[in-house]
Tab-separated table of C-alpha atoms and ligand atoms in Angstrom:
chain	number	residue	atom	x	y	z
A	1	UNK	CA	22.981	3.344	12.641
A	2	UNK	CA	22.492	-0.346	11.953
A	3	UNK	CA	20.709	-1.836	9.017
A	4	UNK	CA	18.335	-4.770	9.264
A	5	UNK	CA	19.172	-7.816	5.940
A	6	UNK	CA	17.147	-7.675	3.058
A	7	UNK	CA	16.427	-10.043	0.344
A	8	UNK	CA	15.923	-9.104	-3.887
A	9	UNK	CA	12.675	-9.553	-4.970
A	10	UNK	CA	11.350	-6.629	-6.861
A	11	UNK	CA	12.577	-4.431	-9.652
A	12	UNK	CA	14.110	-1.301	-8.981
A	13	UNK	CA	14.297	1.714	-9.317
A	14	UNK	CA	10.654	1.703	-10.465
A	15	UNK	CA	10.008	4.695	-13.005
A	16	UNK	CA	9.072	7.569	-12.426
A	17	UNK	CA	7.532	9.691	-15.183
A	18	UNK	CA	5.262	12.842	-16.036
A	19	UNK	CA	1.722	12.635	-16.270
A	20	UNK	CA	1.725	15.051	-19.694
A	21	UNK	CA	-2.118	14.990	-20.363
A	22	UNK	CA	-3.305	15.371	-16.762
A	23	UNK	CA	-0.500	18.113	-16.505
A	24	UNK	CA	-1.783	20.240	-19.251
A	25	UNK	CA	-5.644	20.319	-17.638
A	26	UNK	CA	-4.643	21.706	-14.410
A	27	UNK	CA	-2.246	24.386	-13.557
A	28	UNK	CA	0.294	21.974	-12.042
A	29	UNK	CA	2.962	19.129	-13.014
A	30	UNK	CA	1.730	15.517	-12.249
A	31	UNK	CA	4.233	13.336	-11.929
A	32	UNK	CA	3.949	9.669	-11.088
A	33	UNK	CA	6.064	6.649	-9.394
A	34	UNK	CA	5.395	3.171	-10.481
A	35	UNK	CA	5.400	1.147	-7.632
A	36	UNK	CA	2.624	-0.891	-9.445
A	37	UNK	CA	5.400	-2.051	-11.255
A	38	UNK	CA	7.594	-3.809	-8.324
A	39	UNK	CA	7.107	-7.338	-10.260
A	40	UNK	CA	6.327	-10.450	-7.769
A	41	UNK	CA	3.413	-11.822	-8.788
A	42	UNK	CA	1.360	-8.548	-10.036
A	43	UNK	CA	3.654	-5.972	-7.939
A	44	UNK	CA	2.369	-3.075	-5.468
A	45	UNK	CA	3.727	-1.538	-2.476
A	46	UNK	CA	4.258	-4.390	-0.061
A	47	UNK	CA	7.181	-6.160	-2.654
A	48	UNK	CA	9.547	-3.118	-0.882
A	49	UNK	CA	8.325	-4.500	2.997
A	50	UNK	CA	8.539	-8.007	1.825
A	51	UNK	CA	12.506	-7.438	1.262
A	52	UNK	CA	12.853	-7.035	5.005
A	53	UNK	CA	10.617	-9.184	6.163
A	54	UNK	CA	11.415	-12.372	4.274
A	55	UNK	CA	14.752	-11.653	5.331
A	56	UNK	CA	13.784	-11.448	9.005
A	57	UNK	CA	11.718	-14.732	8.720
A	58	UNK	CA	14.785	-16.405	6.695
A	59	UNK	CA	17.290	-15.174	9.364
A	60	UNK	CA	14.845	-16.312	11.908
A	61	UNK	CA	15.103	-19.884	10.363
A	62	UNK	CA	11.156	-19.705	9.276
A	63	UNK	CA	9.691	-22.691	7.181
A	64	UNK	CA	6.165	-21.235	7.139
A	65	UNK	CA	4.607	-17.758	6.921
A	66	UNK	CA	1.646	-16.449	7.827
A	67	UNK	CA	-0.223	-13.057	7.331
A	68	UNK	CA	-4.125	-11.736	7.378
A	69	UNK	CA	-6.464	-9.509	5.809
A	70	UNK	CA	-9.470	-8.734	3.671
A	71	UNK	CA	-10.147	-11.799	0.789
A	72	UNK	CA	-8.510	-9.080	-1.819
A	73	UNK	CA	-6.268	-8.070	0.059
A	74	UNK	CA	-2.568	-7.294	-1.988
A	75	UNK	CA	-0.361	-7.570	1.087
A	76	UNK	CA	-1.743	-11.436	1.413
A	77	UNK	CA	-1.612	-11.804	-2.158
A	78	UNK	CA	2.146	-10.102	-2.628
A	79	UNK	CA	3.027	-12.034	0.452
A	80	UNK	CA	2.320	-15.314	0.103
A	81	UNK	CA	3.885	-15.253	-3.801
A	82	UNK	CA	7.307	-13.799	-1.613
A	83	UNK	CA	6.996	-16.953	0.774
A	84	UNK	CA	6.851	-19.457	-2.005
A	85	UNK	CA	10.010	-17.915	-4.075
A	86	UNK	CA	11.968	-18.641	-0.785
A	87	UNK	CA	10.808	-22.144	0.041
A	88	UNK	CA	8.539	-21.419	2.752
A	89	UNK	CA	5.119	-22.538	3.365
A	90	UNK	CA	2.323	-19.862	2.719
A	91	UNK	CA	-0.782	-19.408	5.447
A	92	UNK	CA	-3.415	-16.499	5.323
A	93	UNK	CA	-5.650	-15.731	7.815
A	94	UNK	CA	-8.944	-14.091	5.709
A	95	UNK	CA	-11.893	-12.011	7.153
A	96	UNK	CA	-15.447	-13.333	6.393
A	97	UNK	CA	-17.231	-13.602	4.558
A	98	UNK	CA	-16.026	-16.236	2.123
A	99	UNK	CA	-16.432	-14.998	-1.338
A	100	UNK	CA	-18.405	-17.017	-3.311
A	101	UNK	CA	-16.426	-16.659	-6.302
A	102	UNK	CA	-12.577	-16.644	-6.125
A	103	UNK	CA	-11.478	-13.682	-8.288
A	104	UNK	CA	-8.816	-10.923	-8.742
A	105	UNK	CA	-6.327	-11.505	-5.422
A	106	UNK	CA	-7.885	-14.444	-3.861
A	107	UNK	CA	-7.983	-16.308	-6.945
A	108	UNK	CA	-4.102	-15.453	-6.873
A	109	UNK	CA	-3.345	-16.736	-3.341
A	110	UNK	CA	-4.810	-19.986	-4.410
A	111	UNK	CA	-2.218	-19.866	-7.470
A	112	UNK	CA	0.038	-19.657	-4.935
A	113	UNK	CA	-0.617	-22.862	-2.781
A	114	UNK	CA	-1.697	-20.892	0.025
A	115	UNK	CA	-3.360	-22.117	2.885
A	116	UNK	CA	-6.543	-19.927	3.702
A	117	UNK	CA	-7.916	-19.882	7.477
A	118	UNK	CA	-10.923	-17.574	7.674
A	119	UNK	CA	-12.019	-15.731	10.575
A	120	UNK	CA	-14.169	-12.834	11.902
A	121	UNK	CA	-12.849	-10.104	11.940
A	122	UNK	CA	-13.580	-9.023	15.665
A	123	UNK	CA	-12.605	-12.663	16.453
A	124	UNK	CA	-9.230	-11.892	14.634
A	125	UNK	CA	-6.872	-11.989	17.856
A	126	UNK	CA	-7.981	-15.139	19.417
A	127	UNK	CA	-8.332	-16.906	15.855
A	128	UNK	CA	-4.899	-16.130	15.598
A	129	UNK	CA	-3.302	-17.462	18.182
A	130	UNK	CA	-4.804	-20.896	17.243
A	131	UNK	CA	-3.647	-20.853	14.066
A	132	UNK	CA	-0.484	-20.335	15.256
A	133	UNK	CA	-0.650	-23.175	17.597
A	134	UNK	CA	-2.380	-25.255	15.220
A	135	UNK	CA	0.747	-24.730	12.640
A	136	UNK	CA	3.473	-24.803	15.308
A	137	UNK	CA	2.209	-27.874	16.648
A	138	UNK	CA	2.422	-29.415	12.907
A	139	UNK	CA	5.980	-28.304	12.343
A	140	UNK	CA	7.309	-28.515	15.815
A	141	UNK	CA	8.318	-24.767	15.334
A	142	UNK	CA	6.899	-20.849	15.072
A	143	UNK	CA	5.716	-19.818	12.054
A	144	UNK	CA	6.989	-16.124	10.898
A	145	UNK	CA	4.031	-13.829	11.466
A	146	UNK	CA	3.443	-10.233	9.580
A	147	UNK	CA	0.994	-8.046	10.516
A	148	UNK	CA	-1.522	-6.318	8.522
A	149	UNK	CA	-0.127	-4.680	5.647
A	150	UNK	CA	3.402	-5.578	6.612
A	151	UNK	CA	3.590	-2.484	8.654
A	152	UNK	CA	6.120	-2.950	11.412
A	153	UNK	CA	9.361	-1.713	12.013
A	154	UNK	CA	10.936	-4.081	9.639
A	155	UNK	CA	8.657	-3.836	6.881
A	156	UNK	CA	8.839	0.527	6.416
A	157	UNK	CA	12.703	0.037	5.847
A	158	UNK	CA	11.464	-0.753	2.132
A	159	UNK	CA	9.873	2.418	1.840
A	160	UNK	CA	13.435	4.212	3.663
A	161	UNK	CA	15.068	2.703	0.758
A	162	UNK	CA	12.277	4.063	-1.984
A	163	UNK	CA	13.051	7.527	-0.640
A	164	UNK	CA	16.769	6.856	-1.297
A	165	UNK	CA	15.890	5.791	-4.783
A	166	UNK	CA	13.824	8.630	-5.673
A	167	UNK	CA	15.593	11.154	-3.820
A	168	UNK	CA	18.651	9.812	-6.572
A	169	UNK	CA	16.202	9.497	-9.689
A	170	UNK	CA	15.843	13.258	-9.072
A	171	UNK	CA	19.183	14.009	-8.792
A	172	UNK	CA	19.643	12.460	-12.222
A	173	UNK	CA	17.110	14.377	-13.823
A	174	UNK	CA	17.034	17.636	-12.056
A	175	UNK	CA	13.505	17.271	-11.591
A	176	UNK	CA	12.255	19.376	-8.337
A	177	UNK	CA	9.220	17.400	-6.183
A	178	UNK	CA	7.102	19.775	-4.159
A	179	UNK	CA	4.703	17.623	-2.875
A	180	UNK	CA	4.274	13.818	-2.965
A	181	UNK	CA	0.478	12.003	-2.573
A	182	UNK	CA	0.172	8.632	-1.844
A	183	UNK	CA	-2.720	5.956	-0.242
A	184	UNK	CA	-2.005	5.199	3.483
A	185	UNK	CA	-3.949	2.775	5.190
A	186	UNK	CA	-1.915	0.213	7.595
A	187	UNK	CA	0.957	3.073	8.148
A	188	UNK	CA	4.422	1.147	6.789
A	189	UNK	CA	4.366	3.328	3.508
A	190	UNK	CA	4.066	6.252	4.980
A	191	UNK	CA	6.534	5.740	8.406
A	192	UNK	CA	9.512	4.456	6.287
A	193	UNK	CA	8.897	7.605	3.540
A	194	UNK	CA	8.716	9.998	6.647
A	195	UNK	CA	11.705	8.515	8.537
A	196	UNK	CA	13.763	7.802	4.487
A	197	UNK	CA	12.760	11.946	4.585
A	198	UNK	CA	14.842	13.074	6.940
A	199	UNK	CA	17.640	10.308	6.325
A	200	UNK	CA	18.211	11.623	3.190
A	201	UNK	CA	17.166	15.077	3.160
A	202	UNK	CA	14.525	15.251	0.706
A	203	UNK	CA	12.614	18.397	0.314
A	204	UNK	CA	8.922	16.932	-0.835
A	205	UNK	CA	6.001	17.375	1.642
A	206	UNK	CA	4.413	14.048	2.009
A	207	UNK	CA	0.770	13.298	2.255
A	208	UNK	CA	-0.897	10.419	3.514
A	209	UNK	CA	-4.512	9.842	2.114
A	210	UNK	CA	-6.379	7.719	4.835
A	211	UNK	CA	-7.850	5.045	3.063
A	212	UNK	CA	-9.651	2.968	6.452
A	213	UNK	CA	-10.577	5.044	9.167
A	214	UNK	CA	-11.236	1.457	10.738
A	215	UNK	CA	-7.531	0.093	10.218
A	216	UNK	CA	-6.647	-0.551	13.894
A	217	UNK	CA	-9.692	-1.206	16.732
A	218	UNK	CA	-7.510	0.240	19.499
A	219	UNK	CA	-5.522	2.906	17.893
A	220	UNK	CA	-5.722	5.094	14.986
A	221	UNK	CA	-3.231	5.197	11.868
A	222	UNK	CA	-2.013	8.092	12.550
A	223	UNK	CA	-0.361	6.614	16.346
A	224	UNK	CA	0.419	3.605	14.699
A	225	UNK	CA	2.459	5.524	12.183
A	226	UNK	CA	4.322	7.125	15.432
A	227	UNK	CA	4.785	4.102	17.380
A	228	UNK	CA	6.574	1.964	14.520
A	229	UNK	CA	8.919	5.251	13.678
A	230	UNK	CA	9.920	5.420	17.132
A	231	UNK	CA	10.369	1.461	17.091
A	232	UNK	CA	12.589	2.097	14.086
A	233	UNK	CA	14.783	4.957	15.551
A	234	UNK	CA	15.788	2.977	18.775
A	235	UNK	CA	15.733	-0.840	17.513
A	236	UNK	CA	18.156	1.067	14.505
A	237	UNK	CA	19.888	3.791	16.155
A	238	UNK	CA	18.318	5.910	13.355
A	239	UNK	CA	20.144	9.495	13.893
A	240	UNK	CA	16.315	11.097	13.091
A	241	UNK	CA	12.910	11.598	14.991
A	242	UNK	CA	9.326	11.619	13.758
A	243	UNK	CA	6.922	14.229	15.501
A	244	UNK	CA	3.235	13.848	15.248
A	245	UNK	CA	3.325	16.987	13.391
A	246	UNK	CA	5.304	15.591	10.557
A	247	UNK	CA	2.929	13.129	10.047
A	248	UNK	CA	-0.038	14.355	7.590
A	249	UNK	CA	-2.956	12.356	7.033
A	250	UNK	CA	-5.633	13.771	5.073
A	251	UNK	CA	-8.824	11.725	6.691
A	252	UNK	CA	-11.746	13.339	4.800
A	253	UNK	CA	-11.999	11.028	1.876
A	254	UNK	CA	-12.720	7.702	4.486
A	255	UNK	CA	-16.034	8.468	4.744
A	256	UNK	CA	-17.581	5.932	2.759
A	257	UNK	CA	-15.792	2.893	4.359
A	258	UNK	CA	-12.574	0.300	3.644
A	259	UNK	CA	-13.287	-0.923	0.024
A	260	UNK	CA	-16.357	0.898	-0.699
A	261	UNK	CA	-16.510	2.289	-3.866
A	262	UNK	CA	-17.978	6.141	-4.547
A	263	UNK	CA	-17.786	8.030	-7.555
A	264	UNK	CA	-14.876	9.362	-6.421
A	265	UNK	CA	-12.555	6.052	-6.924
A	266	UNK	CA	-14.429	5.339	-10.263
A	267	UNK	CA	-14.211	8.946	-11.289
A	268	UNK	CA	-10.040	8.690	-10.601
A	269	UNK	CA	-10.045	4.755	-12.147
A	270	UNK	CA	-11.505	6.236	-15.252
A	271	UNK	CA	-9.835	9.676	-15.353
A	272	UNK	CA	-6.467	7.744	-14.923
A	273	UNK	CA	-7.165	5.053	-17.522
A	274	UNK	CA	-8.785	7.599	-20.279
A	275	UNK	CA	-6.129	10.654	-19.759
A	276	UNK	CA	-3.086	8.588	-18.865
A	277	UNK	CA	-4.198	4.848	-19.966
A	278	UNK	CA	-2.954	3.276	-16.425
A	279	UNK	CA	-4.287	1.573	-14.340
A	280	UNK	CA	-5.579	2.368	-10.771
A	281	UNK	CA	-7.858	0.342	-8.115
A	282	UNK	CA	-10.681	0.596	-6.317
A	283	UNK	CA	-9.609	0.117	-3.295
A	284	UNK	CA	-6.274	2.382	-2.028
A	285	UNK	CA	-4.790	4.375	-5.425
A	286	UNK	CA	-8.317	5.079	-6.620
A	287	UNK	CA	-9.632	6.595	-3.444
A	288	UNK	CA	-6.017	8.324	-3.158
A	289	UNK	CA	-6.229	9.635	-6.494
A	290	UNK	CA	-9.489	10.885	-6.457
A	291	UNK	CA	-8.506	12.540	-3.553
A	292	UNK	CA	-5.835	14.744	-5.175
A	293	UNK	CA	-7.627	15.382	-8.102
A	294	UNK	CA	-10.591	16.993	-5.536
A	295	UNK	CA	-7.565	18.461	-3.908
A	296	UNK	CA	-6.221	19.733	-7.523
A	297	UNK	CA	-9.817	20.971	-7.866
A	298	UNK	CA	-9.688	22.981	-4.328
A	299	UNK	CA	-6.215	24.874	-5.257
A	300	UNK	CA	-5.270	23.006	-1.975
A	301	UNK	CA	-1.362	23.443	-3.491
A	302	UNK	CA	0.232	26.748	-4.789
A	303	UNK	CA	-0.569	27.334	-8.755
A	304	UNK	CA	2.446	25.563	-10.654
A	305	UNK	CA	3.808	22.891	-7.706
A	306	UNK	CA	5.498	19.486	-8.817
A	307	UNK	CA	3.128	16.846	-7.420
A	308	UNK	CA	4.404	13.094	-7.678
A	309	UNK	CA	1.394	10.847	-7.211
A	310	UNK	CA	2.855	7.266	-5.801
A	311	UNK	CA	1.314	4.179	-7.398
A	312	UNK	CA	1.028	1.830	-4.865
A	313	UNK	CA	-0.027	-1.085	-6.713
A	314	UNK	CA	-3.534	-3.161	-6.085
A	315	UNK	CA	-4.867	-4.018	-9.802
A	316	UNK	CA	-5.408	-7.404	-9.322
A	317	UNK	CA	-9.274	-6.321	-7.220
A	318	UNK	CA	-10.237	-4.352	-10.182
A	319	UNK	CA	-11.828	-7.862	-11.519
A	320	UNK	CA	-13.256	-8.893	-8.313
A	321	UNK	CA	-14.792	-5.219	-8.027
A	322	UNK	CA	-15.927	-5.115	-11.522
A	323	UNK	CA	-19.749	-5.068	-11.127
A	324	UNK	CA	-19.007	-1.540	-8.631
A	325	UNK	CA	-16.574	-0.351	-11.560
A	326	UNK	CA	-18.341	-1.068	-15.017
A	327	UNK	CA	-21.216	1.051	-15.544
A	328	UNK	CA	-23.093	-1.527	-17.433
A	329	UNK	CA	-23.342	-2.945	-14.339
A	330	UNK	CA	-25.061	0.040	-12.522
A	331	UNK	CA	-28.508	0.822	-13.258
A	332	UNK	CA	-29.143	4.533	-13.798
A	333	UNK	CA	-25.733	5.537	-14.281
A	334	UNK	CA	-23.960	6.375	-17.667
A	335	UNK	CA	-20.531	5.441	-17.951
A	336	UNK	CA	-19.513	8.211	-20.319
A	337	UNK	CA	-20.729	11.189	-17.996
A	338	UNK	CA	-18.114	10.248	-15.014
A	339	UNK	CA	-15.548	11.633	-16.976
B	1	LIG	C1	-1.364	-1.866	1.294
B	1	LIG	C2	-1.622	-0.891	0.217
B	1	LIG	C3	-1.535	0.508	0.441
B	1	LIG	C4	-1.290	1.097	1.791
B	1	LIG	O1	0.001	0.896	2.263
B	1	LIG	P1	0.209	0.855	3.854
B	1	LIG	O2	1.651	0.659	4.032
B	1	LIG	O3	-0.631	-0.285	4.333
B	1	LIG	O4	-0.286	2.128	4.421
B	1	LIG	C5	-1.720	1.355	-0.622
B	1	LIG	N1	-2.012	0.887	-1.843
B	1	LIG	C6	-2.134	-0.433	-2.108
B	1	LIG	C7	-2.492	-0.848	-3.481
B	1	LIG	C8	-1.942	-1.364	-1.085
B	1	LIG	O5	-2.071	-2.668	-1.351
């Protein structure tokens, strides 16, 4: 088995704690893992993948980086702080339409220095490659490109390691995990827990809640998921295999669309925040915990399981998304009766 380098940039272990309100309203124990609390510039899930991939781009002898998605998107945002606190020059590629106000992780990137390219979406492969070229020819060299979400088969050996460190925060504590719920949306999270699993033999079903039906035009999550575990096993000589089967995705709670905001996020931001007094967002952990809490609601687990919720991060859009979050901002709707 070979191991890929890896640079420090986040905290860790993050904590993991019980949920003792939420615990006492339903006939299970809620447990929680703060990955919103990873550090680098507001923290969140991609700090882990950024440890392997700054690596890869430093090893690669990288001056410039350069990554894409939505305007609040918290891979650009967590990515380009991670190219600045190693010297190299931050690009994003965004989708259109340019916001007219820079707020929550846009307003960030441009903290940051970065340098914003925006494209269609659909136009997103062919914009690419120019900005590529367009850089390259400036520097006289490649930039280091990530994909979406920092989901390749460098980027899930942060979430192998997570595994590792929860499997032994555990251990310490004698605390038994049953099930483990999380937001899945470009795949990395949820490969490198799946393959970090079987590496290190930890009991814990894990469920995926599919947060963009939309996430790849060509393939869905779920093969994408597949594809960068088997990467992983043969480019690592990893001494396990992913099946489809082991891979569960729970899609129903897509319906509404990537970053559209029901009653179910708001019902789970507010729920969190008033029972718990943390913070989710609209976007990934509020859709994913509204989803267990429906699933709570269903008796979809077996009366008294241990189910650890993973925080994945993303607060930083609950200012740009404040008008779809604040009730004052919604005519017809009371604030108090969502909760
Ligand atoms: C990116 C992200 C996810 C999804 O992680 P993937 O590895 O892309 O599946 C979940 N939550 C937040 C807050 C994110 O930013």
């Amino acid at each position: 088995m070979k191991h890929p380098d890896k640079v420090n940039i986040g905290f860790f272990p993050t904590p993991v704690h019980k949920l003792e309100t939420l615990s006492k309203k339903y006939p299970y124990n809620l447990f929680i893992k703060r990955d919103d609390l990873t550090g680098l510039a507001f923290g969140g899930n991609k700090t882990r993948k950024l440890e392997y991939l700054i690596a890869d781009a430093l090893d690669k002898g990288a001056r410039t980086i350069v990554t894409e998605g939505a305007a609040q998107s918290n891979h650009v945002r967590q990515t380009m702080a991670a190219a600045r606190k190693f010297g190299l020059e931050p690009h994003a590629i965004l989708f259109k339409p340019e916001p007219e106000d820079y707020d929550g992780n846009i307003l960030i990137d441009m903290f940051m220095g970065t340098k914003i390219h925006w494209v269609k979406r659909d136009e997103l492969y062919s914009e690419r490659i120019k900005v590529m070229g367009v850089i390259r020819d400036c520097h006289g060299q490649d930039p280091y490109f990530i994909p979406m979400g920092g989901s390749n088969e460098i980027g899930l050996w942060g979430y192998i390691d997570a595994i590792d460190e929860l499997k032994t925060q555990l251990e310490m504590s004698g605390q038994k995990i049953d099930y483990i719920v999380f937001a899945s949306s470009s795949g990395g999270t949820h490969a490198g827990m799946l393959i970090g699993k079987k590496l290190y033999y930890l009991q814990a079903q894990i469920i995926g809640i599919e947060i963009d039906k939309n996430m790849y035009p060509d393939k869905t999550v779920h093969d994408h998921i597949k594809t960068i575990t088997q990467y992983a096993t043969a480019d690592f000589e990893l001494p396990v295999s992913i099946d489809g089967e082991d891979i569960i995705l729970i899609e129903e709670y897509n319906e509404a669309g990537y970053g559209v905001v029901t009653d179910l996020e708001r019902n789970a931001i507010y729920t969190m925040a008033r029972q718990e007094g943390i913070l989710l967002d609209p976007v990934y952990t509020g859709r994913a915990f509204g989803a267990l809490l429906n699933l709570m609601d269903k008796k979809y687990f077996p009366e008294g399981s241990n189910i650890l919720f993973w925080h994945t991060g993303g607060q930083p859009a609950l200012f740009a998304y404040r008008d779809r979050l604040f009730t004052r901002h919604i005519p017809g709707k009371d604030n108090e009766n969502l909760v």
